[in-house]
Amino acid sequence: NGHELYVFHVHHAHTDGDGVIHFRDQNVIHAGDILFNNLFPYIDLDNGGSVEGFIKAQEKLVAMADDKTIFIAGHGELASKADVEKNLAVLKDGRELVKALVDAGKTEEEVLAANPLAKYHDDYNWNFITTERMTKTHYRDLTSE
């Protein structure tokens, strides 16, 4: 339809088959499952996804955007650059919170009992990726070889 598109693959993010579409002339980025706006994301570790890859993909989205960019999320409402930055900060902080417990030698059960993502529960927990499931994702990602 006459629009300029930039389509690219992001490696090891939600899965290892994720693509993003940037409608450059419209300043719109369709992030697909690289963006779960105000929700814990689903990172499919069994199909090539990784927390680090998801973080890198979101960092790329932020770097491509300006304050007027509109993001189409795979899940959740339309987002702004500030929304993507907020979601990215939650993911990075959650990873560090779980990593501190892993580095202290805690088992998965002990990490779950500590509930390191509790401060994000009310805003990011949802029926598919609960706070517990996101904690397990971080734990498994950090302890897998």
JSON list of C-alpha atoms in Angstrom, two decimals:
[
{"chain": "A", "resi": 1, "resn": "ASN", "atom": "CA", "xyz": [0.00, 0.00, 0.00]},
{"chain": "A", "resi": 2, "resn": "GLY", "atom": "CA", "xyz": [2.91, 2.31, -0.60]},
{"chain": "A", "resi": 3, "resn": "HIS", "atom": "CA", "xyz": [4.30, 2.18, 2.94]},
{"chain": "A", "resi": 4, "resn": "GLU", "atom": "CA", "xyz": [7.98, 1.82, 3.65]},
{"chain": "A", "resi": 5, "resn": "LEU", "atom": "CA", "xyz": [8.58, -1.26, 5.83]},
{"chain": "A", "resi": 6, "resn": "TYR", "atom": "CA", "xyz": [11.62, -2.47, 7.67]},
{"chain": "A", "resi": 7, "resn": "VAL", "atom": "CA", "xyz": [11.12, -6.11, 8.65]},
{"chain": "A", "resi": 8, "resn": "PHE", "atom": "CA", "xyz": [13.69, -7.92, 10.76]},
{"chain": "A", "resi": 9, "resn": "HIS", "atom": "CA", "xyz": [14.23, -11.05, 12.82]},
{"chain": "A", "resi": 10, "resn": "VAL", "atom": "CA", "xyz": [15.12, -10.90, 16.51]},
{"chain": "A", "resi": 11, "resn": "HIS", "atom": "CA", "xyz": [17.11, -13.87, 17.75]},
{"chain": "A", "resi": 12, "resn": "HIS", "atom": "CA", "xyz": [16.32, -15.93, 20.84]},
{"chain": "A", "resi": 13, "resn": "ALA", "atom": "CA", "xyz": [13.65, -13.59, 22.21]},
{"chain": "A", "resi": 14, "resn": "HIS", "atom": "CA", "xyz": [10.06, -14.87, 22.63]},
{"chain": "A", "resi": 15, "resn": "THR", "atom": "CA", "xyz": [11.18, -17.83, 20.47]},
{"chain": "A", "resi": 16, "resn": "ASP", "atom": "CA", "xyz": [13.85, -17.98, 17.81]},
{"chain": "A", "resi": 17, "resn": "GLY", "atom": "CA", "xyz": [11.38, -17.14, 15.08]},
{"chain": "A", "resi": 18, "resn": "ASP", "atom": "CA", "xyz": [10.24, -13.64, 15.95]},
{"chain": "A", "resi": 19, "resn": "GLY", "atom": "CA", "xyz": [9.93, -10.81, 13.50]},
{"chain": "A", "resi": 20, "resn": "VAL", "atom": "CA", "xyz": [9.28, -7.12, 13.95]},
{"chain": "A", "resi": 21, "resn": "ILE", "atom": "CA", "xyz": [7.76, -4.78, 11.36]},
{"chain": "A", "resi": 22, "resn": "HIS", "atom": "CA", "xyz": [8.62, -1.08, 11.43]},
{"chain": "A", "resi": 23, "resn": "PHE", "atom": "CA", "xyz": [6.31, 1.10, 9.36]},
{"chain": "A", "resi": 24, "resn": "ARG", "atom": "CA", "xyz": [8.90, 3.85, 9.02]},
{"chain": "A", "resi": 25, "resn": "ASP", "atom": "CA", "xyz": [6.73, 6.43, 7.25]},
{"chain": "A", "resi": 26, "resn": "GLN", "atom": "CA", "xyz": [4.01, 6.00, 9.89]},
{"chain": "A", "resi": 27, "resn": "ASN", "atom": "CA", "xyz": [6.36, 5.76, 12.92]},
{"chain": "A", "resi": 28, "resn": "VAL", "atom": "CA", "xyz": [4.63, 2.54, 13.99]},
{"chain": "A", "resi": 29, "resn": "ILE", "atom": "CA", "xyz": [6.38, -0.62, 15.14]},
{"chain": "A", "resi": 30, "resn": "HIS", "atom": "CA", "xyz": [4.48, -3.90, 15.18]},
{"chain": "A", "resi": 31, "resn": "ALA", "atom": "CA", "xyz": [6.47, -5.75, 17.82]},
{"chain": "A", "resi": 32, "resn": "GLY", "atom": "CA", "xyz": [4.39, -8.92, 17.94]},
{"chain": "A", "resi": 33, "resn": "ASP", "atom": "CA", "xyz": [5.33, -11.20, 20.82]},
{"chain": "A", "resi": 34, "resn": "ILE", "atom": "CA", "xyz": [8.42, -9.14, 21.59]},
{"chain": "A", "resi": 35, "resn": "LEU", "atom": "CA", "xyz": [6.07, -6.84, 23.46]},
{"chain": "A", "resi": 36, "resn": "PHE", "atom": "CA", "xyz": [3.65, -7.88, 26.17]},
{"chain": "A", "resi": 37, "resn": "ASN", "atom": "CA", "xyz": [2.53, -4.44, 27.30]},
{"chain": "A", "resi": 38, "resn": "ASN", "atom": "CA", "xyz": [2.10, -4.27, 31.08]},
{"chain": "A", "resi": 39, "resn": "LEU", "atom": "CA", "xyz": [2.12, -8.08, 31.31]},
{"chain": "A", "resi": 40, "resn": "PHE", "atom": "CA", "xyz": [4.80, -10.59, 32.19]},
{"chain": "A", "resi": 41, "resn": "PRO", "atom": "CA", "xyz": [6.03, -11.84, 28.80]},
{"chain": "A", "resi": 42, "resn": "TYR", "atom": "CA", "xyz": [5.94, -15.40, 27.58]},
{"chain": "A", "resi": 43, "resn": "ILE", "atom": "CA", "xyz": [9.50, -16.42, 26.82]},
{"chain": "A", "resi": 44, "resn": "ASP", "atom": "CA", "xyz": [9.41, -19.86, 25.24]},
{"chain": "A", "resi": 45, "resn": "LEU", "atom": "CA", "xyz": [12.65, -21.41, 26.45]},
{"chain": "A", "resi": 46, "resn": "ASP", "atom": "CA", "xyz": [11.84, -24.69, 24.71]},
{"chain": "A", "resi": 47, "resn": "ASN", "atom": "CA", "xyz": [11.66, -23.05, 21.29]},
{"chain": "A", "resi": 48, "resn": "GLY", "atom": "CA", "xyz": [14.74, -20.86, 21.23]},
{"chain": "A", "resi": 49, "resn": "GLY", "atom": "CA", "xyz": [13.59, -18.02, 23.46]},
{"chain": "A", "resi": 50, "resn": "SER", "atom": "CA", "xyz": [15.72, -16.55, 26.24]},
{"chain": "A", "resi": 51, "resn": "VAL", "atom": "CA", "xyz": [15.41, -13.75, 28.74]},
{"chain": "A", "resi": 52, "resn": "GLU", "atom": "CA", "xyz": [18.63, -12.15, 27.50]},
{"chain": "A", "resi": 53, "resn": "GLY", "atom": "CA", "xyz": [17.42, -12.33, 23.89]},
{"chain": "A", "resi": 54, "resn": "PHE", "atom": "CA", "xyz": [14.08, -10.82, 24.88]},
{"chain": "A", "resi": 55, "resn": "ILE", "atom": "CA", "xyz": [15.90, -7.99, 26.66]},
{"chain": "A", "resi": 56, "resn": "LYS", "atom": "CA", "xyz": [18.12, -7.35, 23.61]},
{"chain": "A", "resi": 57, "resn": "ALA", "atom": "CA", "xyz": [15.07, -7.34, 21.33]},
{"chain": "A", "resi": 58, "resn": "GLN", "atom": "CA", "xyz": [13.29, -4.77, 23.50]},
{"chain": "A", "resi": 59, "resn": "GLU", "atom": "CA", "xyz": [16.44, -2.66, 23.68]},
{"chain": "A", "resi": 60, "resn": "LYS", "atom": "CA", "xyz": [16.47, -2.65, 19.87]},
{"chain": "A", "resi": 61, "resn": "LEU", "atom": "CA", "xyz": [12.83, -1.50, 19.84]},
{"chain": "A", "resi": 62, "resn": "VAL", "atom": "CA", "xyz": [13.66, 1.36, 22.21]},
{"chain": "A", "resi": 63, "resn": "ALA", "atom": "CA", "xyz": [16.66, 2.39, 20.11]},
{"chain": "A", "resi": 64, "resn": "MET", "atom": "CA", "xyz": [14.50, 2.55, 16.97]},
{"chain": "A", "resi": 65, "resn": "ALA", "atom": "CA", "xyz": [11.79, 4.68, 18.55]},
{"chain": "A", "resi": 66, "resn": "ASP", "atom": "CA", "xyz": [11.17, 8.28, 19.43]},
{"chain": "A", "resi": 67, "resn": "ASP", "atom": "CA", "xyz": [8.62, 9.77, 21.80]},
{"chain": "A", "resi": 68, "resn": "LYS", "atom": "CA", "xyz": [5.93, 9.69, 19.09]},
{"chain": "A", "resi": 69, "resn": "THR", "atom": "CA", "xyz": [6.40, 6.06, 18.03]},
{"chain": "A", "resi": 70, "resn": "ILE", "atom": "CA", "xyz": [3.36, 3.84, 18.42]},
{"chain": "A", "resi": 71, "resn": "PHE", "atom": "CA", "xyz": [3.98, 0.19, 19.27]},
{"chain": "A", "resi": 72, "resn": "ILE", "atom": "CA", "xyz": [1.55, -2.57, 18.43]},
{"chain": "A", "resi": 73, "resn": "ALA", "atom": "CA", "xyz": [2.01, -5.19, 21.11]},
{"chain": "A", "resi": 74, "resn": "GLY", "atom": "CA", "xyz": [1.49, -8.88, 20.61]},
{"chain": "A", "resi": 75, "resn": "HIS", "atom": "CA", "xyz": [-0.38, -8.82, 23.92]},
{"chain": "A", "resi": 76, "resn": "GLY", "atom": "CA", "xyz": [-1.78, -5.84, 25.76]},
{"chain": "A", "resi": 77, "resn": "GLU", "atom": "CA", "xyz": [-2.73, -2.39, 24.58]},
{"chain": "A", "resi": 78, "resn": "LEU", "atom": "CA", "xyz": [-0.92, -0.08, 22.17]},
{"chain": "A", "resi": 79, "resn": "ALA", "atom": "CA", "xyz": [2.27, 1.22, 23.71]},
{"chain": "A", "resi": 80, "resn": "SER", "atom": "CA", "xyz": [4.61, 4.19, 23.63]},
{"chain": "A", "resi": 81, "resn": "LYS", "atom": "CA", "xyz": [8.39, 4.24, 23.89]},
{"chain": "A", "resi": 82, "resn": "ALA", "atom": "CA", "xyz": [7.99, 4.99, 27.61]},
{"chain": "A", "resi": 83, "resn": "ASP", "atom": "CA", "xyz": [5.81, 1.88, 27.99]},
{"chain": "A", "resi": 84, "resn": "VAL", "atom": "CA", "xyz": [8.42, -0.30, 26.29]},
{"chain": "A", "resi": 85, "resn": "GLU", "atom": "CA", "xyz": [11.14, 1.19, 28.51]},
{"chain": "A", "resi": 86, "resn": "LYS", "atom": "CA", "xyz": [9.03, 0.46, 31.60]},
{"chain": "A", "resi": 87, "resn": "ASN", "atom": "CA", "xyz": [8.36, -3.14, 30.55]},
{"chain": "A", "resi": 88, "resn": "LEU", "atom": "CA", "xyz": [12.06, -3.59, 29.79]},
{"chain": "A", "resi": 89, "resn": "ALA", "atom": "CA", "xyz": [13.03, -2.22, 33.22]},
{"chain": "A", "resi": 90, "resn": "VAL", "atom": "CA", "xyz": [10.65, -4.68, 34.92]},
{"chain": "A", "resi": 91, "resn": "LEU", "atom": "CA", "xyz": [12.14, -7.59, 32.98]},
{"chain": "A", "resi": 92, "resn": "LYS", "atom": "CA", "xyz": [15.73, -6.56, 33.76]},
{"chain": "A", "resi": 93, "resn": "ASP", "atom": "CA", "xyz": [14.99, -5.95, 37.44]},
{"chain": "A", "resi": 94, "resn": "GLY", "atom": "CA", "xyz": [13.13, -9.25, 37.73]},
{"chain": "A", "resi": 95, "resn": "ARG", "atom": "CA", "xyz": [16.06, -11.06, 36.20]},
{"chain": "A", "resi": 96, "resn": "GLU", "atom": "CA", "xyz": [18.46, -9.44, 38.67]},
{"chain": "A", "resi": 97, "resn": "LEU", "atom": "CA", "xyz": [16.21, -10.22, 41.64]},
{"chain": "A", "resi": 98, "resn": "VAL", "atom": "CA", "xyz": [16.06, -13.90, 40.70]},
{"chain": "A", "resi": 99, "resn": "LYS", "atom": "CA", "xyz": [19.77, -13.96, 39.80]},
{"chain": "A", "resi": 100, "resn": "ALA", "atom": "CA", "xyz": [20.71, -12.75, 43.29]},
{"chain": "A", "resi": 101, "resn": "LEU", "atom": "CA", "xyz": [18.89, -15.73, 44.78]},
{"chain": "A", "resi": 102, "resn": "VAL", "atom": "CA", "xyz": [20.39, -18.17, 42.25]},
{"chain": "A", "resi": 103, "resn": "ASP", "atom": "CA", "xyz": [23.86, -16.76, 42.98]},
{"chain": "A", "resi": 104, "resn": "ALA", "atom": "CA", "xyz": [23.19, -17.34, 46.69]},
{"chain": "A", "resi": 105, "resn": "GLY", "atom": "CA", "xyz": [22.65, -21.02, 45.91]},
{"chain": "A", "resi": 106, "resn": "LYS", "atom": "CA", "xyz": [18.88, -21.08, 46.35]},
{"chain": "A", "resi": 107, "resn": "THR", "atom": "CA", "xyz": [16.89, -23.93, 44.84]},
{"chain": "A", "resi": 108, "resn": "GLU", "atom": "CA", "xyz": [13.93, -23.26, 42.58]},
{"chain": "A", "resi": 109, "resn": "GLU", "atom": "CA", "xyz": [11.58, -23.99, 45.48]},
{"chain": "A", "resi": 110, "resn": "GLU", "atom": "CA", "xyz": [13.43, -21.52, 47.70]},
{"chain": "A", "resi": 111, "resn": "VAL", "atom": "CA", "xyz": [13.37, -18.86, 44.99]},
{"chain": "A", "resi": 112, "resn": "LEU", "atom": "CA", "xyz": [9.63, -19.35, 44.52]},
{"chain": "A", "resi": 113, "resn": "ALA", "atom": "CA", "xyz": [9.07, -19.14, 48.28]},
{"chain": "A", "resi": 114, "resn": "ALA", "atom": "CA", "xyz": [11.05, -15.86, 48.40]},
{"chain": "A", "resi": 115, "resn": "ASN", "atom": "CA", "xyz": [8.68, -14.44, 45.73]},
{"chain": "A", "resi": 116, "resn": "PRO", "atom": "CA", "xyz": [11.25, -12.01, 44.27]},
{"chain": "A", "resi": 117, "resn": "LEU", "atom": "CA", "xyz": [8.76, -10.58, 41.75]},
{"chain": "A", "resi": 118, "resn": "ALA", "atom": "CA", "xyz": [6.10, -9.76, 44.34]},
{"chain": "A", "resi": 119, "resn": "LYS", "atom": "CA", "xyz": [6.36, -6.00, 43.74]},
{"chain": "A", "resi": 120, "resn": "TYR", "atom": "CA", "xyz": [5.26, -6.56, 40.12]},
{"chain": "A", "resi": 121, "resn": "HIS", "atom": "CA", "xyz": [2.42, -8.98, 40.85]},
{"chain": "A", "resi": 122, "resn": "ASP", "atom": "CA", "xyz": [-0.46, -6.50, 40.90]},
{"chain": "A", "resi": 123, "resn": "ASP", "atom": "CA", "xyz": [0.55, -4.84, 37.63]},
{"chain": "A", "resi": 124, "resn": "TYR", "atom": "CA", "xyz": [2.07, -7.65, 35.54]},
{"chain": "A", "resi": 125, "resn": "ASN", "atom": "CA", "xyz": [0.56, -10.96, 36.68]},
{"chain": "A", "resi": 126, "resn": "TRP", "atom": "CA", "xyz": [-2.04, -12.39, 34.29]},
{"chain": "A", "resi": 127, "resn": "ASN", "atom": "CA", "xyz": [-3.82, -15.67, 33.68]},
{"chain": "A", "resi": 128, "resn": "PHE", "atom": "CA", "xyz": [-1.15, -17.16, 31.36]},
{"chain": "A", "resi": 129, "resn": "ILE", "atom": "CA", "xyz": [2.12, -15.82, 32.75]},
{"chain": "A", "resi": 130, "resn": "THR", "atom": "CA", "xyz": [1.65, -15.56, 36.47]},
{"chain": "A", "resi": 131, "resn": "THR", "atom": "CA", "xyz": [4.21, -14.15, 38.86]},
{"chain": "A", "resi": 132, "resn": "GLU", "atom": "CA", "xyz": [5.19, -17.71, 39.75]},
{"chain": "A", "resi": 133, "resn": "ARG", "atom": "CA", "xyz": [5.59, -18.74, 36.13]},
{"chain": "A", "resi": 134, "resn": "MET", "atom": "CA", "xyz": [7.70, -15.65, 35.33]},
{"chain": "A", "resi": 135, "resn": "THR", "atom": "CA", "xyz": [9.90, -16.45, 38.34]},
{"chain": "A", "resi": 136, "resn": "LYS", "atom": "CA", "xyz": [10.31, -20.03, 37.05]},
{"chain": "A", "resi": 137, "resn": "THR", "atom": "CA", "xyz": [11.21, -18.69, 33.60]},
{"chain": "A", "resi": 138, "resn": "HIS", "atom": "CA", "xyz": [13.94, -16.49, 35.05]},
{"chain": "A", "resi": 139, "resn": "TYR", "atom": "CA", "xyz": [15.22, -19.32, 37.24]},
{"chain": "A", "resi": 140, "resn": "ARG", "atom": "CA", "xyz": [15.32, -21.85, 34.42]},
{"chain": "A", "resi": 141, "resn": "ASP", "atom": "CA", "xyz": [16.92, -19.36, 32.03]},
{"chain": "A", "resi": 142, "resn": "LEU", "atom": "CA", "xyz": [19.62, -18.53, 34.56]},
{"chain": "A", "resi": 143, "resn": "THR", "atom": "CA", "xyz": [20.37, -22.14, 35.51]},
{"chain": "A", "resi": 144, "resn": "SER", "atom": "CA", "xyz": [20.23, -23.80, 32.07]},
{"chain": "A", "resi": 145, "resn": "GLU", "atom": "CA", "xyz": [23.45, -24.64, 30.33]}
]
